[in-house]
N, CA and C of each residue as an Amber inpcrd file, in Angstrom:
protein
   456
   5.6400000  95.3270000 134.0590000   5.4760000  96.5180000 133.2370000
   5.0050000  97.6370000 134.1390000   5.7530000  98.7090000 134.1910000
   5.3850000  99.8850000 134.9770000   5.0250000  99.5150000 136.4170000
   5.8110000  98.6120000 136.9970000   5.6020000  98.2230000 138.3880000
   4.6490000  97.0550000 138.5900000   4.0520000  96.5490000 137.5180000
   3.1270000  95.4160000 137.6220000   3.8640000  94.1450000 137.2170000
   3.8950000  93.1800000 138.1190000   4.5490000  91.9180000 137.8170000
   3.5860000  91.0310000 137.0280000   4.0720000  90.4970000 135.9310000
   3.2460000  89.6620000 135.0630000   3.8450000  88.2610000 135.0440000
   3.0140000  87.2860000 135.3820000   3.4560000  85.8940000 135.3890000
   2.2250000  85.0090000 135.2260000   2.4360000  83.6940000 135.1750000
   1.3380000  82.7530000 134.9490000   0.2350000  82.8580000 135.9870000
   0.5710000  83.2270000 137.2070000  -0.4270000  83.3040000 138.2630000
  -1.0480000  84.6790000 138.4500000  -0.5980000  85.6690000 137.6870000
  -1.1210000  87.0250000 137.8610000  -2.3800000  87.2320000 137.0260000
  -3.0870000  88.2920000 137.3620000  -4.2470000  88.6670000 136.5650000
  -3.7840000  89.0460000 135.1600000  -4.6850000  88.9500000 134.2270000
  -4.3680000  89.3010000 132.8450000  -4.0200000  90.7830000 132.7500000
  -2.9270000  91.1000000 132.0780000  -2.5100000  92.4850000 131.8500000
  -3.0300000  92.8690000 130.4670000  -3.9110000  93.8630000 130.4000000
  -4.5880000  94.2090000 129.1550000  -4.0120000  95.5060000 128.5850000
  -3.6170000  95.4350000 127.3190000  -3.0780000  96.5920000 126.6060000
  -4.0260000  96.9330000 125.4600000  -4.5340000  98.1590000 125.4460000
  -5.3990000  98.6270000 124.3630000  -4.5310000  99.1770000 123.2360000
  -4.7190000  98.6510000 122.0490000  -3.9710000  99.1020000 120.8740000
  -4.6630000 100.3230000 120.2670000  -4.0070000 101.4730000 120.3800000
  -4.5230000 102.6870000 119.7490000  -3.9350000 102.8190000 118.3490000
  -2.6760000 102.3820000 118.1930000  -2.0450000 102.4430000 116.8800000
  -2.0510000 103.8530000 116.3420000  -2.5770000 104.0300000 115.1390000
  -2.7330000 105.3500000 114.5350000  -4.2020000 105.7320000 114.4150000
  -5.0570000 105.1180000 115.2380000  -6.4860000 105.4160000 115.1850000
  -6.8220000 106.8300000 115.6310000  -5.8520000 107.5550000 116.1540000
  -6.0410000 108.9630000 116.4960000  -6.0360000 109.8390000 115.2490000
  -5.6060000 109.2850000 114.1220000  -5.5750000 109.9610000 112.8270000
  -4.7890000 111.2720000 112.8700000  -3.7380000 111.2870000 113.6660000
  -2.8670000 112.4550000 113.7410000  -3.3780000 113.5590000 114.6490000
  -4.4510000 113.3050000 115.3930000  -5.0470000 114.3200000 116.2600000
  -4.7270000 114.0320000 117.7220000  -4.0600000 114.9770000 118.3760000
  -3.7530000 114.8340000 119.7930000  -5.0260000 114.7190000 120.6150000
  -6.0240000 115.5260000 120.3200000  -7.2760000 115.4840000 121.0890000
  -7.9730000 114.1380000 120.9310000  -7.9730000 113.5860000 119.7150000
  -8.5610000 112.2570000 119.5010000  -7.7590000 111.2030000 120.2710000
  -6.4430000 111.3190000 120.2640000  -5.5980000 110.3780000 120.9980000
  -5.9130000 110.4230000 122.4920000  -6.1040000 111.6210000 123.0370000
  -6.4550000 111.7490000 124.4560000  -7.8100000 111.0940000 124.7350000
  -8.7720000 111.2720000 123.8320000 -10.0840000 110.6300000 124.0190000
  -9.9490000 109.1080000 124.0090000  -9.0890000 108.5870000 123.1450000
  -8.8750000 107.1400000 123.0960000  -8.2140000 106.6240000 124.3730000
  -7.2620000 107.3760000 124.9110000  -6.6330000 107.0140000 126.1910000
  -7.6900000 107.0140000 127.2940000  -8.5250000 108.0480000 127.3320000
  -9.5790000 108.1340000 128.3510000 -10.5560000 106.9680000 128.2340000
 -10.9380000 106.6240000 127.0010000 -11.8690000 105.5100000 126.7890000
 -11.2470000 104.1920000 127.2360000  -9.9640000 104.0160000 126.9560000
  -9.2730000 102.7960000 127.3810000  -9.2450000 102.7070000 128.9020000
  -8.9730000 103.8180000 129.5600000  -8.9550000 103.8510000 131.0280000
 -10.3340000 103.4870000 131.5710000 -11.3800000 104.0620000 130.9900000
 -12.7440000 103.7700000 131.4270000 -13.0900000 102.2900000 131.2590000
 -12.4990000 101.6440000 130.2630000 -12.7430000 100.2120000 130.0330000
 -11.9540000  99.3310000 130.9960000 -11.0230000  99.9190000 131.7340000
 -10.2830000  99.1720000 132.7440000  -9.0120000  98.5080000 132.2640000
  -8.4920000  98.9040000 131.1150000  -7.2430000  98.3010000 130.6470000
  -6.0690000  98.8070000 131.4840000  -4.9690000  98.0810000 131.4170000
  -3.7720000  98.4520000 132.1750000  -2.8900000  99.4500000 131.4430000
  -2.8950000  99.3730000 130.1010000  -1.9770000 100.1980000 129.3110000
  -2.5900000 100.5090000 127.9520000  -2.0480000 101.5470000 127.3300000
  -2.3730000 101.8560000 125.9390000  -1.0850000 101.7840000 125.1320000
  -1.2040000 101.3840000 123.8800000  -0.0430000 101.2330000 123.0060000
  -0.2800000 102.0170000 121.7250000   0.7100000 102.8160000 121.3530000
   0.6840000 103.5570000 120.1020000   1.9100000 103.1840000 119.2850000
   1.8970000 103.5740000 118.0160000   3.0120000 103.2890000 117.1300000
   3.5320000 104.5790000 116.5160000   4.8410000 104.6230000 116.2750000
   5.4780000 105.7870000 115.6540000   6.4360000 105.2940000 114.5930000
   6.4110000 105.9530000 113.4560000   7.2850000 105.5730000 112.3480000
   8.0280000 106.7950000 111.8190000   9.2680000 106.5960000 111.4140000
   9.9940000 107.5910000 110.6230000   9.7660000 107.1580000 109.1760000
   8.6890000 107.6430000 108.5980000   8.2070000 107.1290000 107.3170000
   9.2280000 107.2180000 106.1900000   9.9800000 108.2940000 106.1260000
  10.9740000 108.4280000 105.0440000  12.1150000 107.4260000 105.2140000
  12.3760000 107.0110000 106.4370000  13.3940000 106.0000000 106.6910000
  12.8430000 104.5980000 106.4460000  11.6070000 104.3960000 106.8260000
  10.9860000 103.0750000 106.7600000  10.6750000 102.6450000 105.3300000
  10.2370000 103.5770000 104.4960000   9.7980000 103.2460000 103.1450000
  10.7870000 103.7480000 102.0980000  10.8290000 103.0600000 100.9590000
  11.6300000 103.5430000  99.8370000  10.9850000 104.8120000  99.2990000
  11.7550000 105.6260000  98.6000000  11.2120000 106.8440000  97.9890000
  10.0860000 106.5050000  97.0220000  10.2770000 105.4510000  96.2630000
   9.2550000 105.0330000  95.2930000   7.9350000 104.7080000  96.0000000
   8.0190000 103.9610000  97.0810000   6.8100000 103.5960000  97.8230000
   6.2140000 104.8250000  98.5180000   7.0530000 105.6380000  99.1310000
   6.6100000 106.8310000  99.8490000   5.8680000 107.7950000  98.9150000
   6.3770000 107.9530000  97.6790000   5.8360000 108.9350000  96.7400000
   4.7460000 108.3940000  95.8250000   4.3720000 107.1250000  95.9930000
   3.3410000 106.5730000  95.1030000   1.9760000 107.1980000  95.3980000
   1.1660000 107.3980000  94.3650000  -0.1680000 107.9650000  94.5790000
  -0.9850000 107.1040000  95.5400000  -1.7640000 107.7600000  96.3590000
  -2.6180000 107.0530000  97.3230000  -3.9760000 107.7270000  97.2850000
  -4.8140000 107.2650000  96.3960000  -6.0910000 107.9140000  96.1280000
  -7.2310000 106.9780000  96.4990000  -7.7820000 107.1950000  97.6870000
  -8.9820000 106.4630000  98.0830000  -9.7550000 107.3180000  99.0770000
 -10.9420000 106.9000000  99.4060000 -11.8050000 107.7280000 100.2560000
 -11.2600000 107.9330000 101.6680000 -10.3410000 107.1050000 102.1150000
  -9.7940000 107.2220000 103.4700000  -8.3940000 107.8300000 103.4930000
  -7.9400000 108.3660000 102.3670000  -6.5950000 108.9120000 102.2760000
  -6.4920000 110.2680000 102.9620000  -5.3710000 110.4740000 103.6620000
  -5.0800000 111.7500000 104.3110000  -4.0300000 112.5410000 103.5270000
  -3.7220000 112.0930000 102.2980000  -2.7390000 112.7830000 101.4700000
  -2.7760000 112.2590000 100.0510000  -2.1070000 112.9830000  99.1440000
  -2.0850000 112.5780000  97.7370000  -1.2150000 111.3510000  97.5010000
  -0.1490000 111.2030000  98.3110000   0.7360000 110.0420000  98.1750000
   0.6500000 109.2080000  99.4570000   1.1700000 107.9700000  99.3650000
   1.1590000 107.1320000 100.5640000   1.9810000 107.7800000 101.6760000
   3.0910000 108.4080000 101.3140000   3.9320000 109.0750000 102.3060000
   3.2120000 110.2260000 102.9830000   2.5270000 111.0680000 102.2060000
   1.7550000 112.1620000 102.7960000   0.6650000 111.6170000 103.7200000
   0.0430000 110.5420000 103.2990000  -0.9870000 109.8900000 104.1150000
  -0.4100000 109.4240000 105.4480000   0.7280000 108.7220000 105.4070000
   1.3560000 108.2040000 106.6280000   1.7980000 109.3540000 107.5310000
   2.3840000 110.3990000 106.9500000   2.8430000 111.5460000 107.7390000
   1.6780000 112.2270000 108.4530000   0.5170000 112.3050000 107.7880000
  -0.6550000 112.9430000 108.3980000  -1.1620000 112.1570000 109.6040000
  -0.8460000 110.8740000 109.6700000  -1.3120000 110.0270000 110.7670000
  -0.3800000 110.0460000 111.9800000   0.7560000 110.7060000 111.8760000
   1.7370000 110.7220000 112.9620000   1.4890000 111.8900000 113.9130000
   1.7150000 111.6550000 115.1860000   1.7210000 112.7300000 116.1680000
   3.1230000 113.3260000 116.2050000   3.2260000 114.5910000 116.4850000
   4.5320000 115.2410000 116.6020000   5.1950000 114.7860000 117.9080000
   6.5090000 114.9550000 118.0270000   7.1650000 114.6110000 119.2950000
   6.5670000 115.3480000 120.4930000   6.2070000 116.6210000 120.3320000
   5.6040000 117.3450000 121.4600000   4.2090000 116.8160000 121.7720000
   3.4500000 116.4220000 120.7450000   2.1400000 115.8000000 120.9770000
   2.3060000 114.4840000 121.7260000   3.3160000 113.7110000 121.3480000
   3.5700000 112.4250000 122.0090000   3.8980000 112.6310000 123.4820000
   4.7190000 113.6190000 123.7630000   5.0770000 113.9090000 125.1580000
   3.8460000 114.3410000 125.9450000   2.9990000 115.1680000 125.3380000
   1.7710000 115.6030000 126.0050000   0.8190000 114.4320000 126.2280000
   0.7340000 113.5330000 125.2500000  -0.1380000 112.3640000 125.3930000
   0.3780000 111.4300000 126.4870000   1.6780000 111.2520000 126.5610000
   2.2550000 110.4230000 127.6120000   1.9560000 111.0290000 128.9790000
   2.0760000 112.3390000 129.0980000   1.7510000 113.0180000 130.3680000
   0.2640000 112.8490000 130.6930000  -0.5810000 112.9260000 129.6860000
  -2.0200000 112.7420000 129.8970000  -2.3050000 111.3270000 130.4110000
  -1.6710000 110.3420000 129.8010000  -1.8630000 108.9540000 130.2430000
  -1.4320000 108.7980000 131.6960000  -0.3220000 109.4030000 132.0510000
   0.1680000 109.3470000 133.4320000  -0.8500000 109.9980000 134.3780000
  -1.4130000 111.1330000 133.9600000  -2.4020000 111.8440000 134.7840000
  -3.6470000 111.0120000 135.0440000  -4.0990000 110.2610000 134.0340000
  -5.3140000 109.4540000 134.2170000  -5.0090000 108.0880000 134.8210000
  -3.7140000 107.7690000 134.9850000  -3.3280000 106.5410000 135.6610000
  -3.2900000 105.3120000 134.7850000  -2.7960000 105.4680000 133.5700000
  -2.6840000 104.3220000 132.6650000  -1.2670000 104.2960000 132.0860000
  -0.7220000 103.1120000 131.9120000   0.6270000 102.9590000 131.3700000
   0.6220000 103.2690000 129.8800000   1.6450000 103.9600000 129.4390000
   1.7860000 104.4050000 128.0530000   2.9250000 103.6190000 127.4130000
   2.6330000 102.8770000 126.3540000   3.6380000 102.0970000 125.6340000
   3.7010000 102.6350000 124.2140000   4.9090000 102.9500000 123.7700000
   5.1000000 103.5100000 122.4370000   6.0130000 102.5840000 121.6650000
   5.5320000 102.0230000 120.5850000   6.3080000 101.1000000 119.7660000
   6.8120000 101.8500000 118.5450000   8.0930000 101.7510000 118.3150000
   8.6840000 102.3910000 117.1440000   9.1080000 101.3280000 116.1480000
   9.3340000 101.7640000 114.9310000   9.7050000 100.8450000 113.8690000
  11.1380000 101.0300000 113.4110000  11.8780000 101.8870000 114.0890000
  13.2610000 102.1170000 113.6960000  14.0210000 102.7690000 114.8460000
  15.3290000 102.7230000 114.7630000  16.2010000 103.2390000 115.8170000
  16.0370000 104.7410000 116.0030000  15.8730000 105.4820000 114.9020000
  15.7300000 106.9440000 114.9950000  14.5610000 107.3170000 115.9080000
  13.4240000 106.7150000 115.6910000  12.2550000 107.0100000 116.5100000
  12.4360000 106.4990000 117.9390000  13.0630000 105.3520000 118.1020000
  13.2780000 104.8090000 119.4480000  14.0860000 105.7790000 120.3030000
  15.1390000 106.3320000 119.7370000  15.9800000 107.2480000 120.4970000
  15.3190000 108.6040000 120.7160000  14.4450000 109.0020000 119.8110000
  13.7680000 110.2900000 119.9230000  12.6670000 110.2560000 120.9700000
  11.9300000 109.1550000 121.0620000  10.6970000 109.1350000 121.8330000
  10.7540000 108.3640000 123.1430000  11.8220000 107.6670000 123.4200000
  11.7820000 106.7050000 124.5150000  12.2170000 107.2410000 125.8660000
  11.6150000 106.6810000 126.8990000  12.1030000 106.8270000 128.2630000
  12.9810000 105.6290000 128.5930000  12.7090000 104.5100000 127.9310000
  13.4460000 103.2670000 128.1500000  13.4360000 102.5040000 126.8330000
  14.5610000 101.9700000 126.4160000  14.6580000 101.1920000 125.1910000
  14.9100000  99.7370000 125.5710000  14.0850000  98.8350000 125.0600000
  14.2650000  97.4080000 125.2970000  14.3780000  96.6990000 123.9510000
  15.3220000  95.8040000 123.8430000  15.4690000  94.9820000 122.6540000
  14.8550000  93.6270000 122.9780000  13.9230000  93.1880000 122.1190000
  13.1950000  91.9410000 122.3770000  13.5830000  90.8940000 121.3440000
  13.6320000  89.6410000 121.7840000  13.8570000  88.5070000 120.8880000
  13.0510000  87.3380000 121.4130000  12.1840000  86.7830000 120.5860000
  11.3870000  85.6310000 120.9870000  10.4800000  85.9090000 122.1760000
  10.0010000  87.1280000 122.3080000   9.1010000  87.4880000 123.3910000
   9.7800000  87.8280000 124.7060000  11.1070000  87.8190000 124.7250000
  11.8330000  88.1230000 125.9610000  12.8120000  89.2630000 125.7170000
  13.0490000  90.0480000 126.7510000  14.0020000  91.1410000 126.6430000
  15.4140000  90.5800000 126.5790000  16.1920000  91.1010000 125.6420000
  17.5820000  90.6940000 125.4960000  18.3910000  91.5030000 126.4930000
  19.1360000  90.8350000 127.4050000  19.9190000  91.5920000 128.3840000
  20.9960000  92.4270000 127.7020000  21.3720000  93.5120000 128.3530000
  22.4130000  94.3870000 127.8100000  23.7170000  93.6250000 127.6740000
  24.4390000  93.9450000 126.6290000  25.7500000  93.3270000 126.4280000
  26.7490000  93.9780000 127.3730000  27.7070000  93.1890000 127.8540000
  28.6750000  93.7010000 128.8280000  29.4930000  94.8600000 128.2600000
  30.2180000  94.6410000 127.2010000  31.0570000  95.6730000 126.6010000
  30.9050000  95.6180000 125.0790000  29.7990000  96.1400000 124.5390000
  29.6640000  96.0910000 123.0830000  30.7270000  96.9450000 122.4090000
  31.1900000  96.4900000 121.2580000  32.1920000  97.2470000 120.5190000
  31.6330000  98.6110000 120.1120000  30.3940000  98.6350000 119.7240000
  29.7230000  99.8790000 119.3470000  28.2630000  99.7300000 119.7470000
  27.7730000 100.5000000 120.7020000  26.3970000 100.3230000 121.1340000
  25.4100000 100.6200000 120.0030000  24.3790000  99.7910000 119.9000000
  23.3640000  99.9890000 118.8780000  22.5550000 101.2430000 119.1720000
  22.2810000 101.4990000 120.4340000  21.4990000 102.6590000 120.8390000
  22.3590000 103.5170000 121.7550000  22.4920000 104.7780000 121.4250000
  23.4310000 105.6070000 122.1770000  22.8140000 106.3050000 123.3710000
  21.6020000 106.8460000 123.2520000  21.0470000 107.5840000 124.3710000
  19.5450000 107.7660000 124.2120000  18.7340000 107.1320000 125.0570000
  17.3040000 107.4090000 125.0020000  17.0350000 108.8820000 125.2920000
  15.9310000 109.3740000 124.7670000  15.5760000 110.7840000 124.9270000
  15.4800000 111.1940000 126.3900000  15.1490000 110.2670000 127.2760000
  14.9890000 110.5970000 128.6970000  16.2940000 111.0690000 129.3100000
  17.4080000 110.6900000 128.7440000  18.6870000 111.1450000 129.2740000
  18.9870000 112.5730000 128.8530000  18.2710000 113.0540000 127.8600000
  18.5170000 114.3850000 127.3490000  17.5730000 115.4260000 127.9490000
  16.5410000 114.9820000 128.6560000  15.6000000 115.9340000 129.2430000
  15.2810000 115.5100000 130.6570000  14.9130000 116.4540000 131.5320000
  14.5840000 116.0880000 132.8960000  13.2980000 115.2660000 132.9410000
  13.2130000 114.3630000 133.8880000  11.9980000 113.5500000 134.0170000
  10.8590000 114.4150000 134.5280000   9.5820000 114.0280000 134.2290000
   8.4490000 114.8270000 134.6800000   8.3490000 114.9020000 136.2000000
   8.9160000 113.9300000 136.9070000   8.8450000 113.9090000 138.3570000
   9.8150000 114.9000000 138.9830000  10.8260000 115.3640000 138.2240000
  11.8630000 116.2520000 138.7670000  11.3280000 117.6400000 139.0370000
């Protein structure tokens, strides 16, 4: 992962799960990345969802009334917890600056293609190798192909 070889004889590779604990705040997300780095972890992991795609309209629009709610409906609550694509890019750059690997897990193809530098399909804990000549590729173009890399 990010140049680190992981195998039975290697040191433990530690990934800090940030998830949505940033509560939709870029500054909070940066503080969590910094705290993870200070703790000595190798990587941080966040999650991104296209909520309207992931949930049915009925589920998305259901009332969500509790003391920890960030919106009137479950959908509004979930949307408030998401970072924008530009926030995600800034957070990834911040992680790179502090020297920690940034892993972003998506829950659907739309988000994978929007946010990724590299797309991997996993099955049973292992990466599925690319198909030689798929009839129709499942993923057409990671976002990194559409924008210059930060190193350029």
